Amino acid sequence: MSKGYLKFAIAGLATSLVASFGLPLAAHAEISRAQTLCEALRQDAPAGMRIAEAVWRKTGEKAETPGAMGAPSPSLPAHCDITGVLAERTGVDGQAYAIRFHLRLPEHWNKRFYFQGGGGTDGDLGDAIGRMGDTSALAQGYAVESQDSGHDNARNTRPDHNGASAFGFDPEGRLNYGRASLKASAEAARRLIVRYYGLKPRYAYFVGCSKGGQEGMAFAQYYPDMFDGIIAAAPGFALPRAALAEAWDTQVFGRLVTPPGQAFNAMNLYKAFSSGDMALVRKAVLEACDKDDGLEDGMVADTAACTTAKVEPQLRAKICTGEKAEGCLSAAQVKALILSHNGPKTSAGRSLYAAWPWSAGVSAEDWRIWKIGSSNGQVPPLNVILGGGALAGIFTTPPTAMPADPMTLGRYLWSFDFDRDAALIYTTGGAFRTSAWSDISAHSANLSAFKARGGKLIVPQGASDPVFSLEDTVAWYDEVDQRNGGRAADFVRVFPVPDMGHCSGGVATDQYDAFSALTAWVEHGIKPDEIIATAGPATPWPGRTRPLCPWPKVARYQGGDPEKAASFACRA
């Protein structure tokens, strides 16, 4: 028996006695044992992993990164802060890769594990805090993990190979990004939790949005025994197909600012619509669909009822009678909006992804930043600077190398041939024995194993999400429901958020607590028949509340104060 193991055994016994029975220990002794156990991890890590850092953090230390929208970094409770490394290797592209994970083990553990999802193309270790508004999962006693999905932006970014998407030139890098790193890092965290506390977690949760939502779906589908409850918000579970939509929108809106015979310039996309133009589009959507939920309140709650057939006449009523001017739309702008909302198609009309819902959040700045760039032209379209490199380097086979600048990426998307090139997300070749779709999608409607183990899944998504279409998500849910005899709601629920953008934002009630709903469902069997959401201070109605309803139900006005959730009920 090694001295390191003996140290773990003695300190771990004391920690597990406190965790299991609440046995009193002098505060200074308890901290000393926890700190000793923490520091010993680096010298005596479980087999198959390397502990790069194991540091005891005292109560009140600040997180390394600020909160959302520049919010102050939260103060943290006393905890063991661990950085671990798995599967160090050299890729087929000659780059050094590894799966890095970040794990925080609080002094006062609630016997629960919280896995924090990533975002974008990942490559960032994450802060492993589990932010929840003004608090955090760590502060509530959860052991919290995040991970980089098998590549490091600081090490693996190559400006001449699509920038941060360069890992896509390595087959194992793609698979780690899609799902393999998730299993490896979650298993490593569980081993360290048992080593540190002497106990397995009583409950385990995954929470993520966007790429993190894709990760939640991957866990539910590929590794269903890992988590009791999952929040997969705005899930990028069809990432390669959604990337086709980014190319489609770049071309559709690009034609508005690129006269025949001229070269396409992605930095001009913002000129396709002014802020005033987008306000007119919002007005047209509200005129067509605002009343469908029983109340004219500046929100489109019944997303499914808001069809192109209803919106198009209102848009056409705003077409300029003469030359284009502020206060009216051009016929070309209306055509482009309809083409965009119909989603990418081949020249024969075959759908390549999904259509998009018409939503009043279309006028929000975060919607246009993704599609065409900021209104002042200072921020290039995220569809170009993020989507272009990802489509070329990660989601198509063979990958295409290019400089990661907006002009080059924009030209790639502008020249993308949907009849010829769209199939590359499904192809294999060379070192790539599996397709990007196989490696990265998590779009299966077969959740039988997750259901059988008693797992619960909540999927919130904004109706104005400009990155991943809500229509794709609800179509997936309908298929899950069909496979389960109309009983999918027993273990999975999709919550559309009217007019909300990608993960948050928009002119919407975008502040809600899905995690409390999930834990109540998992631990107490309380089904989430609604989740109360609140409008933020930047909306026209700060403090307004609405119930978020599980698809296909809609929050319908029942009478009473129109600003209060209690005046609405979730109905078909």
XYZ file of C-alpha atoms in Angstrom:
572
model
C 0.000 0.000 0.000
C 1.487 3.356 -1.053
C 1.845 6.260 1.354
C -0.268 8.309 -1.014
C -3.087 5.756 -0.924
C -2.885 5.612 2.886
C -3.165 9.397 3.030
C -6.274 9.234 0.836
C -7.766 6.448 2.911
C -7.378 8.259 6.230
C -8.502 11.664 4.991
C -11.234 10.134 2.854
C -12.637 8.212 5.831
C -12.948 11.406 7.848
C -14.589 13.225 4.936
C -17.064 10.416 4.247
C -18.042 10.174 7.923
C -18.887 13.863 7.933
C -20.749 13.572 4.598
C -22.684 10.467 5.649
C -23.462 11.074 9.298
C -22.738 14.726 9.933
C -20.227 13.809 12.646
C -18.899 16.952 14.310
C -15.281 17.849 13.676
C -13.404 20.952 14.705
C -13.554 23.405 11.822
C -9.802 23.748 11.539
C -9.330 19.964 11.563
C -11.973 19.407 8.884
C -10.411 22.030 6.634
C -6.969 20.553 7.242
C -8.117 17.084 6.234
C -9.910 18.379 3.136
C -6.906 20.455 2.114
C -4.504 17.563 2.691
C -6.672 15.247 0.632
C -6.900 17.834 -2.140
C -3.169 18.388 -2.369
C -2.488 14.641 -2.305
C -4.463 14.148 -5.524
C -1.660 15.507 -7.644
C 0.836 12.956 -6.347
C -1.509 9.989 -6.297
C -4.010 10.413 -9.148
C -6.225 7.506 -10.199
C -4.800 5.421 -13.030
C -5.258 6.752 -16.536
C -5.228 10.449 -15.712
C -2.715 13.139 -14.904
C -3.565 15.790 -12.344
C -1.972 18.996 -13.581
C -3.192 21.006 -10.613
C -4.960 20.336 -7.325
C -5.239 23.488 -5.240
C -7.251 24.239 -2.128
C -9.331 27.403 -2.546
C -10.446 29.245 0.558
C -13.934 30.631 1.081
C -14.414 33.965 -0.648
C -11.936 33.555 -3.482
C -13.228 34.862 -6.802
C -13.813 32.929 -10.002
C -11.169 33.454 -12.665
C -13.707 34.635 -15.251
C -16.507 37.217 -14.968
C -20.162 36.353 -15.223
C -22.423 36.904 -18.199
C -22.671 40.426 -19.650
C -19.707 41.538 -17.529
C -21.328 40.659 -14.195
C -18.858 40.507 -11.299
C -17.103 37.207 -10.689
C -18.936 35.317 -7.955
C -17.304 34.501 -4.641
C -16.679 30.807 -4.252
C -16.982 28.474 -1.270
C -13.998 26.544 0.057
C -13.202 23.766 -2.379
C -10.575 21.618 -4.054
C -9.836 23.007 -7.529
C -8.580 20.294 -9.890
C -7.325 20.391 -13.464
C -6.907 16.941 -14.988
C -5.571 15.618 -18.269
C -6.630 12.485 -20.166
C -5.703 10.748 -23.419
C -2.614 12.767 -24.336
C -1.697 11.991 -27.948
C -0.445 13.285 -31.285
C -3.097 13.666 -33.969
C -2.872 12.725 -37.631
C -2.318 16.435 -38.295
C 0.811 16.420 -36.115
C -0.719 18.475 -33.328
C -0.549 17.549 -29.641
C -4.003 16.844 -28.217
C -5.469 15.876 -24.849
C -8.803 15.923 -23.032
C -8.536 18.446 -20.223
C -11.159 18.701 -17.492
C -11.797 21.103 -14.635
C -13.367 19.783 -11.443
C -14.252 21.657 -8.256
C -15.033 19.635 -5.131
C -16.688 21.744 -2.427
C -15.848 21.355 1.244
C -19.542 21.019 2.062
C -20.740 18.564 -0.562
C -24.441 17.902 -1.170
C -23.677 14.448 -2.646
C -24.527 15.634 -6.137
C -22.545 16.002 -9.376
C -23.103 18.802 -11.904
C -21.505 18.636 -15.372
C -21.325 22.049 -17.041
C -21.595 21.991 -20.837
C -19.380 23.820 -23.297
C -20.118 26.120 -26.212
C -19.218 26.967 -29.804
C -16.288 24.896 -31.018
C -15.239 24.327 -27.385
C -11.473 24.202 -26.776
C -11.867 26.066 -23.496
C -11.445 24.368 -20.138
C -14.431 26.150 -18.568
C -14.733 27.552 -15.077
C -16.572 24.580 -13.503
C -18.801 26.784 -11.369
C -22.266 26.062 -12.739
C -23.522 29.636 -12.793
C -27.156 30.115 -11.824
C -27.960 33.805 -11.949
C -26.594 35.320 -8.746
C -25.491 31.977 -7.343
C -23.836 28.811 -8.613
C -24.061 25.046 -8.405
C -20.726 25.056 -6.593
C -22.065 27.449 -3.945
C -25.031 25.101 -3.469
C -22.698 22.212 -2.709
C -22.466 20.459 -6.079
C -19.244 18.934 -7.325
C -18.919 20.724 -10.670
C -17.031 19.729 -13.815
C -16.334 21.317 -17.188
C -14.040 20.171 -20.012
C -12.500 21.294 -23.301
C -13.799 18.450 -25.553
C -10.342 17.204 -26.460
C -8.598 20.240 -27.934
C -7.103 23.445 -26.567
C -7.729 26.747 -28.315
C -4.479 28.126 -26.921
C -2.476 25.241 -28.406
C -4.462 23.856 -31.328
C -5.662 26.997 -33.114
C -4.075 27.368 -36.556
C -4.769 30.639 -38.404
C -4.164 28.981 -41.788
C -6.407 26.006 -40.946
C -9.734 27.629 -39.989
C -8.478 29.043 -36.687
C -10.080 27.390 -33.665
C -11.725 24.794 -35.939
C -8.330 23.285 -36.861
C -8.973 20.210 -34.695
C -11.477 19.136 -37.343
C -8.552 17.977 -39.493
C -7.957 15.174 -36.960
C -10.552 12.356 -36.940
C -10.253 11.659 -33.218
C -10.481 15.392 -32.581
C -13.866 15.420 -34.310
C -15.153 12.442 -32.351
C -13.950 13.916 -29.052
C -15.741 17.135 -29.928
C -18.888 15.214 -30.762
C -19.070 12.912 -27.761
C -16.060 10.749 -26.815
C -14.460 13.353 -24.514
C -17.739 13.659 -22.615
C -17.714 10.079 -21.423
C -13.999 10.148 -20.590
C -14.158 13.337 -18.553
C -17.384 12.401 -16.731
C -15.921 9.043 -15.735
C -12.727 10.716 -14.542
C -14.728 13.151 -12.414
C -16.722 10.347 -10.836
C -13.543 8.492 -9.913
C -12.107 11.601 -8.283
C -15.349 12.268 -6.422
C -15.250 8.777 -4.940
C -11.547 9.140 -4.146
C -12.086 12.492 -2.430
C -15.347 11.960 -0.553
C -15.422 8.167 -0.250
C -18.923 8.189 -1.720
C -20.553 8.053 -5.135
C -22.847 10.954 -6.071
C -26.446 10.356 -5.072
C -27.653 12.315 -8.112
C -25.874 13.488 -11.252
C -26.950 16.325 -13.566
C -25.808 17.766 -16.874
C -26.617 21.368 -17.825
C -25.683 22.991 -21.120
C -26.883 25.259 -23.916
C -26.023 25.417 -27.633
C -23.020 23.093 -28.099
C -23.622 22.285 -24.427
C -27.159 21.322 -25.401
C -25.710 18.985 -28.018
C -23.538 17.474 -25.292
C -26.591 16.871 -23.128
C -28.308 15.100 -26.008
C -25.170 13.038 -26.628
C -25.169 11.878 -23.016
C -28.859 10.927 -23.190
C -28.391 8.985 -26.435
C -24.897 7.498 -26.243
C -24.176 7.343 -22.501
C -27.642 7.112 -20.908
C -26.439 5.781 -17.538
C -24.287 8.821 -16.768
C -26.892 11.329 -15.583
C -30.205 11.288 -13.744
C -31.277 14.609 -15.210
C -30.197 16.657 -18.224
C -30.919 20.183 -19.390
C -30.111 20.368 -23.103
C -31.049 23.951 -23.931
C -31.082 25.206 -27.546
C -29.388 21.952 -28.531
C -26.962 21.942 -31.431
C -27.759 18.270 -31.896
C -27.826 18.659 -35.677
C -24.752 20.897 -35.888
C -23.609 19.913 -39.409
C -27.086 20.532 -40.849
C -27.417 23.824 -38.964
C -24.097 24.870 -40.505
C -25.701 24.404 -43.923
C -28.361 26.896 -42.837
C -25.606 29.377 -41.952
C -24.247 29.107 -45.482
C -27.782 29.407 -46.882
C -28.522 32.603 -44.955
C -25.168 34.085 -45.949
C -26.112 33.643 -49.601
C -29.751 34.694 -49.219
C -28.940 37.921 -47.369
C -25.706 38.410 -49.288
C -27.638 38.820 -52.537
C -29.230 41.947 -51.052
C -25.846 43.668 -50.807
C -23.961 42.127 -53.732
C -24.914 43.507 -57.155
C -24.457 41.119 -60.109
C -20.853 40.949 -61.227
C -19.435 42.234 -57.947
C -17.438 40.207 -55.415
C -19.172 39.226 -52.195
C -17.963 41.022 -49.062
C -19.139 39.511 -45.772
C -18.478 42.773 -43.970
C -21.301 44.361 -45.987
C -23.961 41.904 -44.839
C -25.133 44.230 -42.071
C -26.444 46.575 -44.777
C -29.057 43.994 -45.815
C -31.425 45.319 -43.132
C -31.292 48.430 -40.991
C -32.540 48.400 -37.417
C -35.614 50.227 -38.686
C -36.181 47.520 -41.283
C -36.051 44.808 -38.629
C -38.500 46.769 -36.462
C -40.911 46.674 -39.410
C -40.452 42.910 -39.677
C -41.232 42.552 -35.971
C -44.345 44.680 -36.455
C -45.501 42.486 -39.331
C -45.048 39.313 -37.272
C -46.981 40.784 -34.351
C -49.782 41.981 -36.592
C -50.089 38.476 -37.985
C -49.697 36.393 -34.828
C -49.742 38.362 -31.563
C -53.406 37.659 -30.795
C -53.238 33.895 -31.363
C -52.721 33.172 -27.643
C -55.739 35.249 -26.636
C -53.951 38.496 -25.777
C -52.258 41.225 -27.797
C -49.174 41.755 -25.642
C -46.193 42.200 -27.947
C -45.299 38.495 -27.825
C -45.869 35.528 -30.117
C -46.653 32.665 -27.763
C -48.341 30.331 -30.249
C -45.291 29.784 -32.431
C -46.757 26.882 -34.379
C -49.710 28.971 -35.511
C -47.482 31.760 -36.816
C -46.971 30.513 -40.365
C -45.503 32.074 -43.472
C -49.011 32.116 -44.939
C -50.076 34.473 -42.126
C -46.929 36.614 -41.977
C -46.232 37.112 -45.675
C -49.273 39.352 -46.364
C -48.262 41.634 -43.499
C -44.716 41.835 -44.844
C -45.918 42.582 -48.361
C -48.122 45.365 -47.011
C -44.894 47.095 -45.949
C -43.169 46.947 -49.339
C -42.137 50.357 -50.636
C -44.286 51.756 -53.429
C -41.250 53.472 -54.929
C -37.548 53.241 -54.187
C -36.361 51.670 -50.950
C -36.483 54.088 -48.031
C -36.679 53.942 -44.257
C -40.196 53.079 -43.137
C -40.782 50.417 -45.772
C -39.228 47.190 -47.038
C -38.056 46.278 -50.514
C -39.611 43.340 -52.327
C -36.157 41.735 -52.351
C -35.918 42.002 -48.555
C -39.286 40.301 -48.108
C -38.253 37.538 -50.516
C -34.985 37.039 -48.616
C -36.777 36.777 -45.267
C -39.125 34.116 -46.614
C -36.279 32.154 -48.191
C -34.332 32.299 -44.931
C -37.283 31.144 -42.839
C -37.964 28.271 -45.255
C -34.484 26.908 -44.512
C -31.780 25.546 -46.830
C -32.821 23.496 -49.836
C -31.341 21.954 -52.944
C -32.279 23.331 -56.339
C -34.849 20.514 -56.520
C -36.484 21.750 -53.311
C -35.201 19.019 -50.969
C -34.878 20.324 -47.412
C -31.364 20.145 -45.933
C -32.143 21.235 -42.367
C -35.384 22.747 -41.090
C -37.572 25.797 -41.495
C -37.485 28.556 -38.869
C -40.412 29.896 -36.831
C -41.623 33.434 -37.327
C -41.012 35.259 -34.084
C -41.188 38.814 -32.776
C -37.619 38.468 -31.515
C -36.368 38.874 -35.076
C -35.678 42.572 -34.414
C -33.317 41.920 -31.501
C -29.668 42.751 -31.994
C -28.551 39.257 -31.025
C -30.640 37.777 -33.875
C -29.058 39.987 -36.508
C -25.514 39.565 -35.132
C -25.713 35.886 -36.014
C -27.363 36.307 -39.388
C -25.951 39.540 -40.838
C -23.768 41.201 -38.201
C -24.298 44.072 -35.792
C -26.358 47.053 -36.885
C -23.282 49.320 -36.861
C -21.206 46.892 -38.929
C -18.547 46.514 -36.228
C -19.303 42.839 -35.451
C -19.156 40.498 -38.459
C -21.923 37.908 -38.812
C -21.305 35.019 -36.445
C -22.697 32.729 -39.140
C -19.577 33.655 -41.103
C -16.794 33.930 -38.537
C -17.907 30.898 -36.515
C -19.995 28.944 -39.000
C -17.689 29.279 -42.001
C -14.621 27.768 -40.362
C -16.659 25.051 -38.686
C -18.470 23.983 -41.863
C -15.231 23.871 -43.837
C -13.044 22.298 -41.166
C -15.225 20.225 -38.836
C -18.507 19.360 -40.538
C -17.439 18.345 -44.056
C -15.147 15.580 -45.343
C -12.537 16.157 -46.537
C -11.973 19.321 -44.496
C -11.009 22.471 -46.385
C -8.174 24.615 -45.018
C -8.381 28.385 -45.239
C -7.376 31.508 -43.303
C -9.806 32.291 -40.502
C -10.676 35.849 -41.547
C -14.216 37.074 -42.330
C -13.506 37.777 -45.999
C -12.119 34.308 -46.759
C -14.714 32.477 -44.684
C -17.445 34.555 -46.293
C -16.261 33.685 -49.793
C -16.326 29.978 -48.876
C -19.952 30.221 -47.715
C -20.880 32.386 -50.712
C -19.599 29.747 -53.133
C -21.039 26.746 -51.270
C -23.044 24.594 -53.687
C -26.041 23.042 -51.923
C -26.574 20.458 -54.669
C -22.945 19.313 -54.607
C -21.427 20.216 -51.237
C -24.202 19.559 -48.726
C -23.608 15.811 -48.975
C -20.084 16.284 -47.563
C -21.464 16.317 -44.038
C -22.347 12.632 -44.542
C -19.269 11.429 -46.439
C -16.144 9.582 -45.326
C -12.693 9.339 -46.837
C -8.987 9.102 -46.143
C -8.297 9.112 -42.413
C -11.976 9.887 -41.754
C -13.668 6.495 -41.489
C -16.854 8.013 -40.088
C -18.727 11.087 -41.270
C -19.027 14.386 -39.465
C -22.755 13.700 -39.056
C -22.013 10.349 -37.402
C -19.376 11.838 -35.097
C -21.109 15.035 -34.031
C -24.877 14.758 -34.353
C -27.015 13.592 -31.429
C -30.333 13.719 -33.242
C -31.702 10.225 -32.633
C -35.265 9.923 -31.364
C -34.389 6.624 -29.678
C -34.034 7.468 -25.979
C -35.179 4.071 -24.767
C -32.088 3.398 -22.621
C -32.264 6.838 -20.992
C -35.952 6.344 -20.301
C -35.374 2.854 -18.881
C -32.831 4.121 -16.360
C -35.339 6.742 -15.155
C -33.585 9.731 -16.702
C -35.321 13.069 -17.139
C -34.610 15.570 -19.925
C -35.662 19.234 -20.196
C -35.069 21.082 -23.480
C -35.718 24.859 -23.359
C -35.234 26.820 -26.575
C -35.977 30.306 -27.822
C -38.412 30.693 -30.702
C -36.121 33.419 -32.098
C -32.993 31.281 -31.869
C -31.028 32.265 -35.010
C -28.533 29.374 -34.750
C -30.574 26.217 -34.176
C -34.163 26.097 -35.326
C -36.889 25.477 -32.754
C -38.840 23.760 -35.554
C -36.101 21.135 -35.798
C -36.232 20.583 -32.035
C -40.004 20.170 -31.793
C -40.020 17.891 -34.856
C -37.479 15.719 -33.029
C -39.688 15.707 -29.924
C -42.730 14.709 -31.962
C -40.764 11.729 -33.264
C -39.705 10.794 -29.715
C -43.338 11.069 -28.657
C -44.473 8.826 -31.506
C -41.869 6.200 -30.567
C -43.159 6.259 -27.009
C -46.833 5.916 -27.752
C -47.635 9.530 -26.990
C -45.987 9.297 -23.542
C -42.670 11.067 -24.174
C -43.641 13.750 -21.646
C -43.129 11.165 -18.921
C -39.371 11.669 -19.279
C -38.617 14.488 -21.754
C -40.178 17.930 -22.221
C -39.387 20.706 -24.671
C -40.109 24.244 -23.450
C -40.267 26.847 -26.244
C -39.482 30.341 -24.975
C -41.486 32.860 -27.025
C -39.324 35.403 -28.878
C -36.119 34.447 -27.002
C -32.850 34.304 -28.937
C -30.011 31.818 -28.666
C -29.872 30.580 -25.046
C -31.078 33.981 -23.773
C -31.865 37.503 -24.924
C -34.443 38.760 -27.360
C -37.593 40.694 -26.516
C -38.730 37.932 -24.229
C -39.298 36.494 -20.780
C -35.878 34.899 -20.928
C -35.111 34.570 -17.203
C -36.236 31.218 -15.803
C -35.029 28.416 -13.543
C -35.111 25.146 -15.458
C -32.616 23.510 -13.110
C -34.905 23.644 -10.074
C -37.648 22.140 -12.238
C -35.279 19.362 -13.253
C -34.145 18.491 -9.725
C -37.748 18.489 -8.483
C -38.649 16.078 -11.284
C -35.677 13.777 -10.679
C -35.624 13.761 -6.896
C -39.294 14.220 -5.991
C -41.219 13.107 -9.066
C -42.783 16.551 -9.595
C -43.418 16.880 -13.322
C -42.670 20.332 -14.787
C -46.080 21.279 -16.167
C -44.861 24.877 -16.458
C -41.751 26.941 -15.715
C -42.258 30.556 -14.712
C -40.206 33.015 -16.761
C -39.585 36.721 -16.206
C -38.793 39.560 -18.614
C -35.517 41.358 -17.958
C -34.858 45.072 -17.524
C -33.961 45.628 -21.189
C -37.406 44.520 -22.438
C -40.430 46.813 -22.903
C -42.051 45.132 -19.876
C -39.486 44.536 -17.069
C -40.804 42.084 -14.495
C -43.495 40.619 -16.732
C -44.001 36.927 -16.017
C -45.263 34.130 -18.210
C -45.497 30.366 -17.866
C -43.267 28.448 -20.246
C -45.309 25.492 -21.420
C -44.159 22.040 -22.507
C -44.606 21.524 -26.236
C -47.150 21.413 -27.806
C -49.049 23.428 -25.175
C -49.177 27.225 -25.313
C -49.552 29.854 -22.574
C -53.073 31.142 -23.259
C -54.598 34.173 -21.576
C -57.385 33.326 -19.115
C -58.199 36.826 -17.884
C -56.748 38.953 -15.121
C -53.540 40.991 -14.901
C -51.850 40.578 -18.305
C -48.415 41.091 -16.734
C -48.724 38.087 -14.395
C -48.117 34.438 -15.190
C -51.120 33.492 -13.057
C -53.379 34.975 -15.747
C -52.251 32.331 -18.246
C -52.658 28.588 -18.482
C -50.831 25.999 -20.560
C -53.373 24.732 -23.065
C -53.315 22.949 -26.411
